[in-house]
């Protein structure tokens, strides 16, 4: 039986840390669905349509990667997709507590679904979408930390340092 994994998140925006985890997941599983949460934040920088478009473009050359959106409970979505695994990235010990809570809650809600944690390459362990937005908006360089398309879209948004 083919193993389908779901990699859920806000992806506002997609970072090279996410891309690294997705690429690792694509080696382990037959297919991996990048599932973007609808309404994760009240005021996301990138609209849902933009986030979907960016992820589809970045993963165009990867037939094993699908990009989709979801709302409601993650485990319900995973079941609807007939997937068996939730993939989450673990960067540092600080991620652990929240991830542990989510994994155990999801396990309680749907015991047949397993959460698999994957570590990104070392150079991505300090990257987060929140930091990317903050650094870029204050005029810092994010080159190499996000896909080039994300960098381009950040520039197009004209995010500038506030006085
Ligand atoms: O990118 P993020 O913000 O770390 O992703 C968090 C996400 C989307 C995985 C989490 O908020 C989630 O699964 N939300 C869906 C609602 C849900 O199922 N909540 C219970 C999780 S235990």
mmCIF file of C-alpha atoms and ligand atoms in Angstrom:
data_model
loop_
_atom_site.group_PDB
_atom_site.id
_atom_site.type_symbol
_atom_site.label_atom_id
_atom_site.label_comp_id
_atom_site.label_asym_id
_atom_site.label_seq_id
_atom_site.Cartn_x
_atom_site.Cartn_y
_atom_site.Cartn_z
ATOM 1 C CA UNK A 1 0.000 0.000 0.000
ATOM 2 C CA UNK A 2 1.290 3.456 -0.884
ATOM 3 C CA UNK A 3 2.139 5.617 2.102
ATOM 4 C CA UNK A 4 0.766 9.132 1.950
ATOM 5 C CA UNK A 5 2.029 11.768 4.367
ATOM 6 C CA UNK A 6 0.581 15.187 5.185
ATOM 7 C CA UNK A 7 2.896 18.072 6.081
ATOM 8 C CA UNK A 8 0.619 20.719 7.639
ATOM 9 C CA UNK A 9 1.417 24.325 8.461
ATOM 10 C CA UNK A 10 0.785 27.995 7.883
ATOM 11 C CA UNK A 11 3.661 28.511 5.419
ATOM 12 C CA UNK A 12 3.446 32.320 5.708
ATOM 13 C CA UNK A 13 5.827 32.237 3.920
ATOM 14 C CA UNK A 14 7.379 28.947 2.808
ATOM 15 C CA UNK A 15 11.028 28.820 3.963
ATOM 16 C CA UNK A 16 13.975 26.709 2.883
ATOM 17 C CA UNK A 17 13.541 24.855 6.174
ATOM 18 C CA UNK A 18 10.075 23.758 5.029
ATOM 19 C CA UNK A 19 11.444 22.880 1.581
ATOM 20 C CA UNK A 20 14.160 20.758 3.209
ATOM 21 C CA UNK A 21 11.642 18.819 5.326
ATOM 22 C CA UNK A 22 9.321 18.295 2.348
ATOM 23 C CA UNK A 23 12.214 17.003 0.224
ATOM 24 C CA UNK A 24 13.213 14.600 3.000
ATOM 25 C CA UNK A 25 9.590 13.470 3.369
ATOM 26 C CA UNK A 26 9.324 12.868 -0.369
ATOM 27 C CA UNK A 27 12.197 10.368 -0.087
ATOM 28 C CA UNK A 28 10.508 8.438 2.737
ATOM 29 C CA UNK A 29 6.890 8.420 1.568
ATOM 30 C CA UNK A 30 5.195 7.630 -1.721
ATOM 31 C CA UNK A 31 3.492 11.026 -1.720
ATOM 32 C CA UNK A 32 3.544 14.046 0.557
ATOM 33 C CA UNK A 33 0.797 16.643 0.725
ATOM 34 C CA UNK A 34 1.788 20.138 1.792
ATOM 35 C CA UNK A 35 -1.428 21.127 3.602
ATOM 36 C CA UNK A 36 -1.786 24.869 4.172
ATOM 37 C CA UNK A 37 -4.042 25.820 7.066
ATOM 38 C CA UNK A 38 -6.825 28.241 6.156
ATOM 39 C CA UNK A 39 -7.134 31.196 8.583
ATOM 40 C CA UNK A 40 -4.148 30.231 10.714
ATOM 41 C CA UNK A 41 -3.504 33.894 11.380
ATOM 42 C CA UNK A 42 -5.987 36.728 11.272
ATOM 43 C CA UNK A 43 -3.697 38.853 9.145
ATOM 44 C CA UNK A 44 -1.289 36.663 7.198
ATOM 45 C CA UNK A 45 1.291 38.431 5.044
ATOM 46 C CA UNK A 46 0.566 36.135 2.106
ATOM 47 C CA UNK A 47 -2.997 35.306 1.134
ATOM 48 C CA UNK A 48 -4.002 31.665 0.889
ATOM 49 C CA UNK A 49 -3.975 31.918 -2.919
ATOM 50 C CA UNK A 50 -0.431 33.324 -2.850
ATOM 51 C CA UNK A 51 0.826 30.636 -0.477
ATOM 52 C CA UNK A 52 -0.691 27.892 -2.625
ATOM 53 C CA UNK A 53 0.716 29.410 -5.807
ATOM 54 C CA UNK A 54 4.210 29.749 -4.320
ATOM 55 C CA UNK A 55 4.280 26.164 -2.988
ATOM 56 C CA UNK A 56 2.932 24.744 -6.288
ATOM 57 C CA UNK A 57 5.559 26.660 -8.241
ATOM 58 C CA UNK A 58 8.425 25.621 -5.944
ATOM 59 C CA UNK A 59 7.404 21.941 -6.051
ATOM 60 C CA UNK A 60 6.454 21.842 -9.745
ATOM 61 C CA UNK A 61 9.435 19.607 -10.572
ATOM 62 C CA UNK A 62 8.518 17.167 -7.750
ATOM 63 C CA UNK A 63 5.665 14.861 -8.817
ATOM 64 C CA UNK A 64 5.482 13.264 -5.343
ATOM 65 C CA UNK A 65 4.586 16.593 -3.709
ATOM 66 C CA UNK A 66 0.994 17.861 -3.756
ATOM 67 C CA UNK A 67 -0.142 21.238 -2.415
ATOM 68 C CA UNK A 68 -3.576 21.573 -0.812
ATOM 69 C CA UNK A 69 -5.431 23.638 1.795
ATOM 70 C CA UNK A 70 -7.387 22.530 4.836
ATOM 71 C CA UNK A 71 -9.437 23.870 7.695
ATOM 72 C CA UNK A 72 -10.914 22.241 10.763
ATOM 73 C CA UNK A 73 -9.161 19.441 12.572
ATOM 74 C CA UNK A 74 -5.947 18.209 11.011
ATOM 75 C CA UNK A 75 -6.735 14.554 11.776
ATOM 76 C CA UNK A 76 -10.084 14.846 9.941
ATOM 77 C CA UNK A 77 -8.295 16.224 6.902
ATOM 78 C CA UNK A 78 -5.650 13.465 7.071
ATOM 79 C CA UNK A 79 -8.417 10.856 7.136
ATOM 80 C CA UNK A 80 -10.267 12.469 4.232
ATOM 81 C CA UNK A 81 -7.027 12.295 2.238
ATOM 82 C CA UNK A 82 -6.631 8.638 3.263
ATOM 83 C CA UNK A 83 -3.135 9.502 4.497
ATOM 84 C CA UNK A 84 -1.420 7.575 7.280
ATOM 85 C CA UNK A 85 1.236 9.975 8.488
ATOM 86 C CA UNK A 86 1.590 13.570 9.685
ATOM 87 C CA UNK A 87 5.085 14.987 9.135
ATOM 88 C CA UNK A 88 6.366 17.783 11.349
ATOM 89 C CA UNK A 89 9.781 19.378 11.445
ATOM 90 C CA UNK A 90 11.719 19.684 14.697
ATOM 91 C CA UNK A 91 14.334 22.410 14.725
ATOM 92 C CA UNK A 92 15.348 22.740 18.351
ATOM 93 C CA UNK A 93 14.371 21.650 21.836
ATOM 94 C CA UNK A 94 12.133 24.728 22.001
ATOM 95 C CA UNK A 95 9.876 23.198 19.321
ATOM 96 C CA UNK A 96 9.529 19.994 21.246
ATOM 97 C CA UNK A 97 6.944 20.882 23.868
ATOM 98 C CA UNK A 98 4.326 22.207 21.479
ATOM 99 C CA UNK A 99 4.982 19.472 18.929
ATOM 100 C CA UNK A 100 4.760 16.782 21.608
ATOM 101 C CA UNK A 101 1.412 18.153 22.787
ATOM 102 C CA UNK A 102 0.033 18.296 19.250
ATOM 103 C CA UNK A 103 1.266 14.814 18.363
ATOM 104 C CA UNK A 104 -0.294 13.297 21.481
ATOM 105 C CA UNK A 105 -3.565 15.181 21.016
ATOM 106 C CA UNK A 106 -3.736 14.043 17.399
ATOM 107 C CA UNK A 107 -2.918 10.499 18.519
ATOM 108 C CA UNK A 108 -5.793 10.632 20.983
ATOM 109 C CA UNK A 109 -8.177 12.048 18.383
ATOM 110 C CA UNK A 110 -7.182 9.501 15.748
ATOM 111 C CA UNK A 111 -4.935 6.649 16.971
ATOM 112 C CA UNK A 112 -4.434 5.216 13.480
ATOM 113 C CA UNK A 113 -2.473 8.283 12.322
ATOM 114 C CA UNK A 114 1.227 8.457 13.192
ATOM 115 C CA UNK A 115 3.215 11.681 13.556
ATOM 116 C CA UNK A 116 6.745 11.485 12.197
ATOM 117 C CA UNK A 117 9.267 14.172 13.163
ATOM 118 C CA UNK A 118 12.038 15.092 10.801
ATOM 119 C CA UNK A 119 15.078 17.274 11.419
ATOM 120 C CA UNK A 120 16.038 19.829 8.785
ATOM 121 C CA UNK A 121 19.638 20.287 7.679
ATOM 122 C CA UNK A 122 21.605 22.140 10.318
ATOM 123 C CA UNK A 123 21.757 25.410 8.376
ATOM 124 C CA UNK A 124 17.974 25.726 8.530
ATOM 125 C CA UNK A 125 17.476 25.035 12.226
ATOM 126 C CA UNK A 126 17.086 28.686 13.213
ATOM 127 C CA UNK A 127 14.765 29.760 10.384
ATOM 128 C CA UNK A 128 11.095 30.471 10.989
ATOM 129 C CA UNK A 129 8.480 32.220 8.864
ATOM 130 C CA UNK A 130 8.031 34.782 11.639
ATOM 131 C CA UNK A 131 11.740 35.673 11.698
ATOM 132 C CA UNK A 132 11.915 35.865 7.907
ATOM 133 C CA UNK A 133 9.087 38.434 7.870
ATOM 134 C CA UNK A 134 10.650 40.426 10.684
ATOM 135 C CA UNK A 135 14.182 40.456 9.249
ATOM 136 C CA UNK A 136 12.992 41.306 5.725
ATOM 137 C CA UNK A 137 10.705 44.103 6.925
ATOM 138 C CA UNK A 138 13.615 45.652 8.816
ATOM 139 C CA UNK A 139 15.824 45.603 5.751
ATOM 140 C CA UNK A 140 17.792 42.416 6.520
ATOM 141 C CA UNK A 141 18.935 39.869 3.939
ATOM 142 C CA UNK A 142 16.951 36.658 3.704
ATOM 143 C CA UNK A 143 18.704 35.340 0.604
ATOM 144 C CA UNK A 144 19.302 31.583 0.861
ATOM 145 C CA UNK A 145 16.788 31.216 3.683
ATOM 146 C CA UNK A 146 13.661 31.181 1.507
ATOM 147 C CA UNK A 147 13.017 30.025 -2.077
ATOM 148 C CA UNK A 148 13.870 32.722 -4.643
ATOM 149 C CA UNK A 149 10.193 33.060 -5.535
ATOM 150 C CA UNK A 150 9.397 33.948 -1.901
ATOM 151 C CA UNK A 151 12.180 36.525 -1.866
ATOM 152 C CA UNK A 152 10.787 38.034 -5.052
ATOM 153 C CA UNK A 153 7.251 38.116 -3.631
ATOM 154 C CA UNK A 154 8.499 39.723 -0.402
ATOM 155 C CA UNK A 155 10.130 42.451 -2.501
ATOM 156 C CA UNK A 156 6.943 42.904 -4.542
ATOM 157 C CA UNK A 157 4.982 43.392 -1.328
ATOM 158 C CA UNK A 158 7.205 46.402 -0.695
ATOM 159 C CA UNK A 159 7.606 45.438 2.908
ATOM 160 C CA UNK A 160 9.712 48.279 4.268
ATOM 161 C CA UNK A 161 11.284 49.244 7.508
ATOM 162 C CA UNK A 162 8.907 51.236 9.671
ATOM 163 C CA UNK A 163 10.239 54.599 10.902
HETATM 164 O O1 LIG B 1 2.915 26.258 10.750
HETATM 165 P P1 LIG B 1 2.342 25.980 12.083
HETATM 166 O O2 LIG B 1 1.632 27.207 12.612
HETATM 167 O O3 LIG B 1 3.348 25.459 13.060
HETATM 168 O O4 LIG B 1 1.233 24.809 11.926
HETATM 169 C C1 LIG B 1 0.369 24.469 12.983
HETATM 170 C C2 LIG B 1 -0.711 23.468 12.501
HETATM 171 C C3 LIG B 1 -1.370 23.954 11.221
HETATM 172 C C4 LIG B 1 -0.061 22.132 12.219
HETATM 173 C C5 LIG B 1 -1.755 23.309 13.640
HETATM 174 O O5 LIG B 1 -2.161 24.564 14.066
HETATM 175 C C6 LIG B 1 -2.985 22.491 13.233
HETATM 176 O O6 LIG B 1 -2.897 21.312 13.023
HETATM 177 N N1 LIG B 1 -4.149 23.173 13.096
HETATM 178 C C7 LIG B 1 -5.383 22.557 12.671
HETATM 179 C C8 LIG B 1 -6.408 22.472 13.809
HETATM 180 C C9 LIG B 1 -6.149 21.268 14.673
HETATM 181 O O7 LIG B 1 -6.226 20.133 14.264
HETATM 182 N N2 LIG B 1 -5.817 21.543 15.959
HETATM 183 C C10 LIG B 1 -5.485 20.534 16.927
HETATM 184 C C11 LIG B 1 -4.018 20.138 16.822
HETATM 185 S S1 LIG B 1 -3.571 19.107 18.137
#
